[in-house]
Short mmCIF file of C-alpha atoms in Angstrom, two decimals:
data_model
loop_
_atom_site.label_atom_id
_atom_site.label_comp_id
_atom_site.label_asym_id
_atom_site.label_seq_id
_atom_site.Cartn_x
_atom_site.Cartn_y
_atom_site.Cartn_z
CA UNK A 1 22.74 6.86 -39.41
CA UNK A 2 20.44 9.84 -39.08
CA UNK A 3 17.93 9.94 -36.27
CA UNK A 4 14.51 11.10 -37.34
CA UNK A 5 12.94 13.31 -34.68
CA UNK A 6 9.17 13.15 -34.58
CA UNK A 7 7.31 16.03 -33.01
CA UNK A 8 3.66 16.75 -32.53
CA UNK A 9 2.30 19.99 -33.92
CA UNK A 10 1.78 22.20 -30.86
CA UNK A 11 -1.14 24.52 -30.52
CA UNK A 12 -0.42 28.27 -30.42
CA UNK A 13 -1.04 28.26 -26.66
CA UNK A 14 1.32 25.32 -26.07
CA UNK A 15 4.02 26.94 -28.26
CA UNK A 16 3.85 30.21 -26.30
CA UNK A 17 3.87 28.33 -23.01
CA UNK A 18 6.96 26.28 -23.86
CA UNK A 19 8.86 28.99 -25.75
CA UNK A 20 9.84 30.66 -22.49
CA UNK A 21 11.57 27.54 -21.23
CA UNK A 22 14.68 27.79 -23.41
CA UNK A 23 16.08 25.12 -25.70
CA UNK A 24 18.12 23.53 -22.94
CA UNK A 25 15.06 23.05 -20.74
CA UNK A 26 13.08 21.68 -23.67
CA UNK A 27 15.84 19.18 -24.45
CA UNK A 28 16.07 18.14 -20.80
CA UNK A 29 12.30 17.75 -20.63
CA UNK A 30 12.42 15.47 -23.68
CA UNK A 31 15.21 13.33 -22.25
CA UNK A 32 13.41 12.97 -18.92
CA UNK A 33 10.20 12.01 -20.70
CA UNK A 34 12.02 9.33 -22.71
CA UNK A 35 13.67 7.96 -19.56
CA UNK A 36 10.34 7.89 -17.77
CA UNK A 37 8.68 6.19 -20.72
CA UNK A 38 11.35 3.49 -20.76
CA UNK A 39 10.83 2.87 -17.05
CA UNK A 40 7.06 3.01 -17.36
CA UNK A 41 4.69 5.76 -16.33
CA UNK A 42 4.09 4.03 -12.99
CA UNK A 43 7.74 3.54 -12.10
CA UNK A 44 8.40 4.43 -8.42
CA UNK A 45 9.58 8.00 -7.86
CA UNK A 46 10.78 10.06 -4.92
CA UNK A 47 8.40 12.50 -3.33
CA UNK A 48 9.13 16.16 -2.72
CA UNK A 49 10.17 15.54 0.89
CA UNK A 50 10.78 12.63 3.25
CA UNK A 51 7.69 10.93 4.67
CA UNK A 52 7.04 7.74 6.61
CA UNK A 53 3.90 6.79 4.68
CA UNK A 54 4.55 5.09 1.35
CA UNK A 55 0.94 4.19 0.57
CA UNK A 56 -2.60 5.12 1.54
CA UNK A 57 -5.79 3.22 2.34
CA UNK A 58 -8.75 5.58 2.11
CA UNK A 59 -11.91 4.30 3.84
CA UNK A 60 -14.77 6.23 2.21
CA UNK A 61 -18.07 6.11 4.10
CA UNK A 62 -20.48 7.07 1.31
CA UNK A 63 -23.68 8.85 2.31
CA UNK A 64 -22.39 11.17 5.02
CA UNK A 65 -21.86 9.52 8.44
CA UNK A 66 -23.01 11.59 11.42
CA UNK A 67 -20.08 12.91 13.44
CA UNK A 68 -22.54 13.53 16.30
CA UNK A 69 -23.39 9.81 16.44
CA UNK A 70 -19.91 8.37 15.85
CA UNK A 71 -16.85 10.30 17.07
CA UNK A 72 -18.07 13.72 18.24
CA UNK A 73 -20.90 13.28 20.81
CA UNK A 74 -22.83 16.32 22.02
CA UNK A 75 -24.31 16.20 25.55
CA UNK A 76 -26.04 19.54 24.91
CA UNK A 77 -28.45 17.77 22.56
CA UNK A 78 -29.81 15.76 25.49
CA UNK A 79 -31.01 19.03 27.05
CA UNK A 80 -32.28 20.38 23.73
CA UNK A 81 -33.96 17.17 22.58
CA UNK A 82 -37.30 17.88 20.87
CA UNK A 83 -36.97 21.64 21.36
CA UNK A 84 -37.55 23.69 18.25
CA UNK A 85 -34.55 24.44 16.10
CA UNK A 86 -34.84 28.16 15.39
CA UNK A 87 -31.41 29.07 14.07
CA UNK A 88 -31.05 30.24 10.50
CA UNK A 89 -31.02 27.32 8.06
CA UNK A 90 -29.22 27.09 4.75
CA UNK A 91 -31.17 26.69 1.51
CA UNK A 92 -30.79 22.91 1.44
CA UNK A 93 -32.04 22.49 5.01
CA UNK A 94 -34.98 24.76 4.30
CA UNK A 95 -35.93 22.78 1.21
CA UNK A 96 -35.90 19.45 3.04
CA UNK A 97 -38.80 20.28 5.36
CA UNK A 98 -41.12 23.28 5.29
CA UNK A 99 -42.51 22.62 8.77
CA UNK A 100 -40.96 22.95 12.21
CA UNK A 101 -37.64 21.32 12.97
CA UNK A 102 -36.33 20.05 16.28
CA UNK A 103 -33.03 19.31 17.93
CA UNK A 104 -32.59 15.58 18.46
CA UNK A 105 -30.19 13.81 20.79
CA UNK A 106 -28.11 10.87 19.71
CA UNK A 107 -29.88 7.54 20.22
CA UNK A 108 -26.49 5.90 20.89
CA UNK A 109 -24.42 5.40 24.00
CA UNK A 110 -20.77 6.43 24.04
CA UNK A 111 -17.72 5.10 25.79
CA UNK A 112 -14.29 6.49 26.59
CA UNK A 113 -11.37 4.69 25.01
CA UNK A 114 -7.59 5.01 24.85
CA UNK A 115 -5.22 6.76 27.21
CA UNK A 116 -6.97 10.10 26.76
CA UNK A 117 -10.45 8.64 27.21
CA UNK A 118 -11.64 9.79 23.78
CA UNK A 119 -15.39 9.36 23.40
CA UNK A 120 -16.58 7.09 20.60
CA UNK A 121 -19.80 5.25 19.83
CA UNK A 122 -20.12 2.31 22.23
CA UNK A 123 -20.99 -0.04 19.36
CA UNK A 124 -17.37 0.23 18.17
CA UNK A 125 -16.10 -2.32 20.65
CA UNK A 126 -13.19 -3.59 18.56
CA UNK A 127 -12.23 -0.16 17.24
CA UNK A 128 -11.95 1.06 20.85
CA UNK A 129 -8.71 -0.95 21.09
CA UNK A 130 -7.23 1.16 18.26
CA UNK A 131 -7.99 4.67 19.53
CA UNK A 132 -4.42 5.31 20.71
CA UNK A 133 -3.25 4.90 17.10
CA UNK A 134 -5.84 7.30 15.66
CA UNK A 135 -6.05 11.07 15.24
CA UNK A 136 -9.66 12.34 15.23
CA UNK A 137 -10.09 15.58 13.30
CA UNK A 138 -13.21 17.59 14.17
CA UNK A 139 -12.49 20.81 12.28
CA UNK A 140 -13.13 19.71 8.68
CA UNK A 141 -15.80 21.41 6.58
CA UNK A 142 -17.32 20.48 3.22
CA UNK A 143 -18.81 22.96 0.73
CA UNK A 144 -21.65 20.92 -0.75
CA UNK A 145 -24.63 19.04 0.69
CA UNK A 146 -25.45 17.21 -2.53
CA UNK A 147 -24.10 13.66 -2.58
CA UNK A 148 -22.55 13.52 -6.08
CA UNK A 149 -20.94 16.96 -5.91
CA UNK A 150 -19.72 16.41 -2.35
CA UNK A 151 -18.22 13.03 -3.30
CA UNK A 152 -16.53 14.53 -6.34
CA UNK A 153 -15.16 17.30 -4.14
CA UNK A 154 -13.81 14.88 -1.53
CA UNK A 155 -12.33 12.53 -4.11
CA UNK A 156 -11.09 14.92 -6.81
CA UNK A 157 -11.08 18.44 -5.38
CA UNK A 158 -13.65 19.50 -8.01
CA UNK A 159 -17.35 19.48 -7.13
CA UNK A 160 -18.34 19.07 -10.77
CA UNK A 161 -16.13 16.05 -11.49
CA UNK A 162 -13.86 15.51 -14.45
CA UNK A 163 -10.62 16.08 -12.52
CA UNK A 164 -8.17 13.39 -11.34
CA UNK A 165 -8.96 11.55 -8.12
CA UNK A 166 -6.60 11.90 -5.19
CA UNK A 167 -5.38 8.35 -5.83
CA UNK A 168 -4.51 9.37 -9.39
CA UNK A 169 -2.54 12.38 -8.12
CA UNK A 170 -0.66 10.22 -5.62
CA UNK A 171 0.34 7.63 -8.23
CA UNK A 172 1.23 10.45 -10.66
CA UNK A 173 3.57 11.87 -8.02
CA UNK A 174 5.03 8.67 -6.58
CA UNK A 175 4.39 5.95 -9.15
CA UNK A 176 3.95 2.49 -7.70
CA UNK A 177 6.36 -0.07 -6.31
CA UNK A 178 4.85 -3.04 -8.12
CA UNK A 179 4.77 -2.91 -11.91
CA UNK A 180 2.61 -6.04 -12.06
CA UNK A 181 -0.36 -4.49 -10.25
CA UNK A 182 -2.30 -1.25 -10.76
CA UNK A 183 -1.00 1.70 -8.75
CA UNK A 184 -4.49 2.86 -7.74
CA UNK A 185 -7.14 0.29 -6.81
CA UNK A 186 -10.77 0.88 -5.78
CA UNK A 187 -12.80 -1.63 -3.76
CA UNK A 188 -16.43 -0.46 -4.09
CA UNK A 189 -19.59 -1.75 -2.50
CA UNK A 190 -21.95 -3.87 -4.60
CA UNK A 191 -23.33 -0.63 -6.10
CA UNK A 192 -21.04 2.19 -7.17
CA UNK A 193 -21.21 5.44 -5.17
CA UNK A 194 -23.19 8.40 -6.47
CA UNK A 195 -21.26 9.96 -9.31
CA UNK A 196 -19.98 6.54 -10.37
CA UNK A 197 -16.51 5.96 -11.78
CA UNK A 198 -15.88 9.72 -11.91
CA UNK A 199 -14.89 9.35 -8.25
CA UNK A 200 -11.72 7.50 -9.30
CA UNK A 201 -11.14 9.05 -12.73
CA UNK A 202 -7.71 10.03 -14.04
CA UNK A 203 -9.28 13.26 -15.37
CA UNK A 204 -6.77 15.14 -17.49
CA UNK A 205 -3.85 13.00 -16.28
CA UNK A 206 -2.68 10.18 -18.58
CA UNK A 207 -4.92 7.12 -18.48
CA UNK A 208 -2.25 5.13 -16.57
CA UNK A 209 -3.39 6.86 -13.38
CA UNK A 210 -7.07 5.94 -13.42
CA UNK A 211 -8.32 3.86 -10.50
CA UNK A 212 -8.91 0.17 -11.17
CA UNK A 213 -12.12 -1.08 -9.49
CA UNK A 214 -12.26 -4.67 -8.28
CA UNK A 215 -15.61 -6.43 -7.90
CA UNK A 216 -17.06 -6.81 -4.40
CA UNK A 217 -18.66 -10.20 -5.10
CA UNK A 218 -17.29 -13.24 -6.87
CA UNK A 219 -13.92 -12.99 -8.56
CA UNK A 220 -12.52 -9.44 -7.98
CA UNK A 221 -11.13 -9.47 -11.53
CA UNK A 222 -12.82 -11.20 -14.45
CA UNK A 223 -10.95 -13.08 -17.19
CA UNK A 224 -7.75 -13.14 -15.15
CA UNK A 225 -6.91 -16.61 -16.45
CA UNK A 226 -6.63 -17.04 -20.24
CA UNK A 227 -8.56 -19.85 -21.96
CA UNK A 228 -6.94 -23.29 -21.77
CA UNK A 229 -6.21 -23.30 -25.50
CA UNK A 230 -4.15 -20.08 -25.32
CA UNK A 231 -0.60 -20.55 -24.12
CA UNK A 232 1.60 -17.91 -22.51
CA UNK A 233 3.84 -17.95 -25.58
CA UNK A 234 0.86 -17.23 -27.82
CA UNK A 235 -0.16 -14.32 -25.62
CA UNK A 236 3.36 -12.89 -25.71
CA UNK A 237 3.49 -13.22 -29.51
CA UNK A 238 0.10 -11.53 -29.90
CA UNK A 239 1.02 -8.67 -27.56
CA UNK A 240 4.40 -8.18 -29.27
CA UNK A 241 2.69 -7.93 -32.66
CA UNK A 242 0.03 -5.60 -31.30
CA UNK A 243 2.76 -3.50 -29.69
CA UNK A 244 4.62 -3.12 -32.99
CA UNK A 245 1.42 -2.02 -34.75
CA UNK A 246 0.63 0.48 -32.01
CA UNK A 247 4.16 1.89 -31.94
CA UNK A 248 4.11 2.28 -35.72
CA UNK A 249 0.86 4.20 -35.34
CA UNK A 250 2.44 6.35 -32.61
CA UNK A 251 5.30 7.28 -34.95
CA UNK A 252 2.79 8.45 -37.53
CA UNK A 253 0.69 10.30 -34.93
CA UNK A 254 3.06 11.49 -32.18
CA UNK A 255 1.74 13.22 -29.11
CA UNK A 256 -1.28 10.95 -28.62
CA UNK A 257 -0.92 9.95 -24.98
CA UNK A 258 -4.06 7.81 -25.09
CA UNK A 259 -2.42 5.28 -27.39
CA UNK A 260 0.68 5.03 -25.22
CA UNK A 261 -1.56 4.44 -22.21
CA UNK A 262 -3.47 1.75 -24.10
CA UNK A 263 -0.24 -0.06 -24.97
CA UNK A 264 0.92 0.04 -21.37
CA UNK A 265 -2.50 -1.13 -20.13
CA UNK A 266 -2.26 -4.24 -22.35
CA UNK A 267 1.21 -4.95 -21.00
CA UNK A 268 0.05 -4.42 -17.41
CA UNK A 269 -2.93 -6.73 -17.95
CA UNK A 270 -0.56 -9.43 -19.15
CA UNK A 271 1.75 -8.97 -16.16
CA UNK A 272 -1.24 -8.99 -13.78
CA UNK A 273 -2.04 -12.55 -14.81
CA UNK A 274 1.07 -13.64 -12.96
CA UNK A 275 0.65 -11.67 -9.74
CA UNK A 276 -2.97 -10.62 -9.30
CA UNK A 277 -4.40 -14.13 -8.63
CA UNK A 278 -2.05 -14.53 -5.68
CA UNK A 279 -2.64 -10.98 -4.42
CA UNK A 280 -6.42 -11.40 -4.26
CA UNK A 281 -6.36 -14.93 -2.86
CA UNK A 282 -7.64 -14.41 0.68
CA UNK A 283 -7.61 -18.18 1.27
CA UNK A 284 -3.84 -17.89 1.61
CA UNK A 285 -4.32 -15.93 4.85
CA UNK A 286 -4.28 -17.76 8.21
CA UNK A 287 -7.72 -18.35 9.71
CA UNK A 288 -6.73 -16.18 12.68
CA UNK A 289 -6.11 -13.22 10.36
CA UNK A 290 -9.36 -13.69 8.47
CA UNK A 291 -11.27 -13.86 11.75
CA UNK A 292 -9.62 -10.61 12.86
CA UNK A 293 -11.24 -8.84 9.90
CA UNK A 294 -14.57 -10.63 10.23
CA UNK A 295 -14.07 -12.66 7.06
CA UNK A 296 -16.41 -15.66 7.25
CA UNK A 297 -18.80 -13.89 9.63
CA UNK A 298 -22.47 -14.90 9.62
CA UNK A 299 -23.18 -11.22 8.95
CA UNK A 300 -22.74 -10.84 5.19
CA UNK A 301 -21.98 -7.12 5.51
CA UNK A 302 -19.18 -7.75 8.02
CA UNK A 303 -17.80 -10.45 5.74
CA UNK A 304 -17.95 -8.19 2.65
CA UNK A 305 -16.26 -5.19 4.29
CA UNK A 306 -13.77 -7.47 6.03
CA UNK A 307 -12.74 -9.02 2.72
CA UNK A 308 -12.18 -5.61 1.17
CA UNK A 309 -10.16 -4.36 4.14
CA UNK A 310 -8.02 -7.49 4.13
CA UNK A 311 -7.55 -7.19 0.37
CA UNK A 312 -6.50 -3.55 0.86
CA UNK A 313 -3.77 -4.68 3.25
CA UNK A 314 -2.58 -7.37 0.83
CA UNK A 315 -2.42 -4.82 -2.00
CA UNK A 316 -0.40 -2.15 -0.15
CA UNK A 317 1.80 -4.93 1.18
CA UNK A 318 2.62 -5.75 -2.45
CA UNK A 319 3.44 -2.20 -3.44
CA UNK A 320 0.10 -0.76 -4.58
CA UNK A 321 0.27 2.95 -3.84
CA UNK A 322 -3.36 3.93 -3.15
CA UNK A 323 -6.36 1.75 -2.24
CA UNK A 324 -9.85 3.11 -1.64
CA UNK A 325 -12.44 1.00 0.22
CA UNK A 326 -16.00 2.28 -0.20
CA UNK A 327 -18.76 1.50 2.31
CA UNK A 328 -22.20 2.87 1.40
CA UNK A 329 -25.42 3.18 3.41
CA UNK A 330 -24.76 6.20 5.66
CA UNK A 331 -27.51 8.50 4.33
CA UNK A 332 -29.73 8.32 7.43
CA UNK A 333 -32.57 10.85 7.13
CA UNK A 334 -34.86 8.57 9.16
CA UNK A 335 -34.39 5.88 11.81
CA UNK A 336 -30.75 6.77 12.33
CA UNK A 337 -30.49 4.40 15.30
CA UNK A 338 -31.19 1.41 13.06
CA UNK A 339 -29.42 2.68 9.93
CA UNK A 340 -26.23 3.98 11.53
CA UNK A 341 -26.30 1.17 14.08
CA UNK A 342 -26.21 -1.42 11.30
CA UNK A 343 -23.34 0.38 9.56
CA UNK A 344 -21.34 0.70 12.77
CA UNK A 345 -21.77 -3.02 13.48
CA UNK A 346 -20.61 -3.86 9.97
CA UNK A 347 -17.43 -1.75 9.99
CA UNK A 348 -16.25 -2.35 13.56
CA UNK A 349 -14.39 -5.65 13.15
CA UNK A 350 -13.11 -5.06 9.60
CA UNK A 351 -11.63 -1.60 10.23
CA UNK A 352 -10.29 -2.47 13.67
CA UNK A 353 -8.84 -5.64 12.14
CA UNK A 354 -7.16 -3.59 9.43
CA UNK A 355 -5.52 -1.23 11.93
CA UNK A 356 -4.43 -4.05 14.24
CA UNK A 357 -3.07 -6.11 11.34
CA UNK A 358 -1.14 -3.19 9.87
CA UNK A 359 0.34 -2.47 13.29
CA UNK A 360 1.38 -6.03 14.11
CA UNK A 361 3.01 -6.47 10.69
CA UNK A 362 4.86 -3.15 10.91
CA UNK A 363 2.94 -1.69 7.96
CA UNK A 364 1.09 1.01 9.92
CA UNK A 365 4.17 3.25 10.05
CA UNK A 366 4.36 3.30 6.25
CA UNK A 367 0.63 3.20 5.47
CA UNK A 368 -1.63 6.22 5.93
CA UNK A 369 -5.21 5.16 6.75
CA UNK A 370 -7.96 7.77 6.30
CA UNK A 371 -11.66 7.47 7.30
CA UNK A 372 -14.15 10.07 6.04
CA UNK A 373 -17.55 10.67 4.47
CA UNK A 374 -18.48 13.40 2.00
CA UNK A 375 -20.11 15.60 4.69
CA UNK A 376 -21.55 15.39 8.22
CA UNK A 377 -25.11 15.47 9.49
CA UNK A 378 -27.21 18.06 11.27
CA UNK A 379 -28.13 18.18 15.00
CA UNK A 380 -31.77 18.68 14.05
CA UNK A 381 -34.38 17.09 11.83
CA UNK A 382 -38.13 17.23 11.32
CA UNK A 383 -39.66 14.33 13.21
CA UNK A 384 -41.49 11.94 10.91
CA UNK A 385 -43.60 9.50 12.88
CA UNK A 386 -42.38 10.39 16.38
CA UNK A 387 -40.64 8.04 18.77
CA UNK A 388 -37.14 7.16 17.60
CA UNK A 389 -37.94 7.61 13.90
CA UNK A 390 -35.83 10.74 13.61
CA UNK A 391 -32.73 11.00 11.50
CA UNK A 392 -30.45 13.81 10.46
CA UNK A 393 -30.07 15.90 7.33
CA UNK A 394 -26.93 16.70 5.36
CA UNK A 395 -24.52 19.11 7.04
CA UNK A 396 -21.46 20.65 5.35
CA UNK A 397 -20.05 22.88 8.14
CA UNK A 398 -19.03 19.87 10.28
CA UNK A 399 -18.08 16.31 9.36
CA UNK A 400 -16.33 13.22 10.73
CA UNK A 401 -12.78 12.31 9.79
CA UNK A 402 -9.88 10.41 11.29
CA UNK A 403 -6.47 9.17 10.19
CA UNK A 404 -3.84 6.75 11.42
CA UNK A 405 -0.35 5.69 10.43
CA UNK A 406 2.65 7.40 8.89
CA UNK A 407 3.39 10.83 10.34
CA UNK A 408 -0.19 11.42 11.54
CA UNK A 409 -0.56 12.16 15.29
CA UNK A 410 -1.73 9.25 17.41
CA UNK A 411 -4.29 9.13 20.19
CA UNK A 412 -5.32 12.76 19.74
CA UNK A 413 -8.28 14.98 18.97
CA UNK A 414 -7.64 17.95 16.68
CA UNK A 415 -10.22 20.72 16.30
CA UNK A 416 -13.74 20.97 17.68
CA UNK A 417 -17.34 21.70 16.73
CA UNK A 418 -19.83 23.89 18.60
CA UNK A 419 -21.98 22.61 21.46
CA UNK A 420 -24.61 21.13 19.12
CA UNK A 421 -22.22 19.85 16.44
CA UNK A 422 -23.64 22.05 13.71
CA UNK A 423 -20.38 23.75 12.70
CA UNK A 424 -16.64 23.43 13.25
CA UNK A 425 -15.20 26.16 15.48
CA UNK A 426 -11.58 25.15 16.21
CA UNK A 427 -8.78 24.34 13.74
CA UNK A 428 -11.31 24.87 10.98
CA UNK A 429 -10.23 23.95 7.45
CA UNK A 430 -11.89 23.21 4.11
CA UNK A 431 -11.45 19.95 2.22
CA UNK A 432 -8.80 21.46 -0.05
CA UNK A 433 -6.53 21.90 2.97
CA UNK A 434 -7.14 18.30 3.96
CA UNK A 435 -6.02 17.31 0.45
CA UNK A 436 -2.84 19.36 0.85
CA UNK A 437 -2.21 17.63 4.19
CA UNK A 438 -2.81 14.10 2.89
CA UNK A 439 -0.37 14.71 0.04
CA UNK A 440 2.15 16.10 2.53
CA UNK A 441 1.89 13.00 4.72
CA UNK A 442 2.77 10.95 1.63
CA UNK A 443 5.78 13.11 0.78
CA UNK A 444 4.13 15.29 -1.86
CA UNK A 445 3.78 19.08 -2.11
CA UNK A 446 0.47 20.15 -3.65
CA UNK A 447 2.06 23.34 -5.04
CA UNK A 448 4.68 21.27 -6.89
CA UNK A 449 2.45 18.35 -7.89
CA UNK A 450 1.01 20.01 -11.00
CA UNK A 451 0.01 19.02 -14.51
CA UNK A 452 -0.40 21.39 -17.45
CA UNK A 453 -3.91 21.03 -18.85
CA UNK A 454 -6.48 23.32 -20.41
CA UNK A 455 -4.05 26.21 -20.53
CA UNK A 456 -2.68 26.21 -16.99
CA UNK A 457 -0.89 24.18 -14.37
CA UNK A 458 -3.48 22.28 -12.36
CA UNK A 459 -3.28 20.68 -8.91
CA UNK A 460 -5.45 18.66 -6.54
CA UNK A 461 -6.34 21.67 -4.38
CA UNK A 462 -7.53 23.54 -7.51
CA UNK A 463 -6.23 26.97 -6.47
CA UNK A 464 -3.79 26.10 -3.70
CA UNK A 465 -4.29 25.46 -0.02
CA UNK A 466 -2.48 25.30 3.29
CA UNK A 467 -1.09 22.49 5.38
CA UNK A 468 -3.06 21.58 8.52
CA UNK A 469 0.02 21.48 10.73
CA UNK A 470 -1.87 20.03 13.70
CA UNK A 471 -2.38 16.84 11.65
CA UNK A 472 1.36 16.25 11.22
CA UNK A 473 3.16 14.63 14.16
#
């Protein structure tokens, strides 16, 4: 019986690109693709090197939290408070206020925590117990002070969007260990972050790798249970028939990855009906665990963030590769004491609970936890109304970031900013190098994790980057 080989008509560019590979390499590539297709695009795969961390929980503080008021206090600002800020300002800072600007001290108190006595905001009472498991990085710099472009840059490596999110790259490189759940899950706030779903897009990668957002209120996933009049056998029959039609269409139009992704998404949705309800059922957790995260708190914000952090733990525990928890509300241009104070109160129990729970269950060693915003905030601001009404503007040259778990250092500070916190001055690296480092901590090499699109091999770092060796234990 003859086998009919179906091939897509390559473009001239694709033909020239592949012609240098040799027939043997082309044949091997085809066999590997078929094997991968049989196993599923999200089948678990080995990384490029050994790593402790098997999954990642990325805590995104949307709006730009102030490093000066959270994890990088500056005593010099007490002396400079209300003195005129006369240093050269960038274009964004100049456009924000045409009048005089002044240095402003932090309105918060700080406390020393952990064996090294690392200074953190005193409102983080629960998080203070976790400092010895955390590495604070003070040398990170962004390149944009516009929220959407800065978020796109942090999440995808491309300030203009359209590229795959870091969670998509991670699942592309490692697959996922649970074929009944998405490999990349996003837990947003009630409102999506600026830039919307582009922050968790699959970009030019196959659609299998797009982030799956779960709702922050009500049922995380709608229509998870089929109508009472539809039996499981009927669903299987319908999906089988739909699969045959789709595969027939694929044979007639080979090379259309979107259709293959659609078929697999239907199959995944069917499998999710069996496992997702149990995965998202927080009522199955002991009351002690829920209280640790602040679930059930009288403060609705604590309860909301606590539920998402607990859900993140339940998802990575079940083999989901990458989970992003988004907490908005950090854009404090005015009244930073009230605005940041409220945010700090709302994240303290949930994030501390997450770290403590991961540690006590043994998951912290194999789960990389990252906390970051899209940029930092400035040590100065025009005073609007006097008193404690001041806030801080956007600041790209210095930002707050920390990580815990896996092969990340513990109980350490890496890097430093200048005496006012305006710019990083020690172990200074751009976001692209942070991306290279996060991939490394998950067992992936940015230079090898590439995908041919738009005429060239592409990668998360865009044009390559270097490992921040101080962030690897």
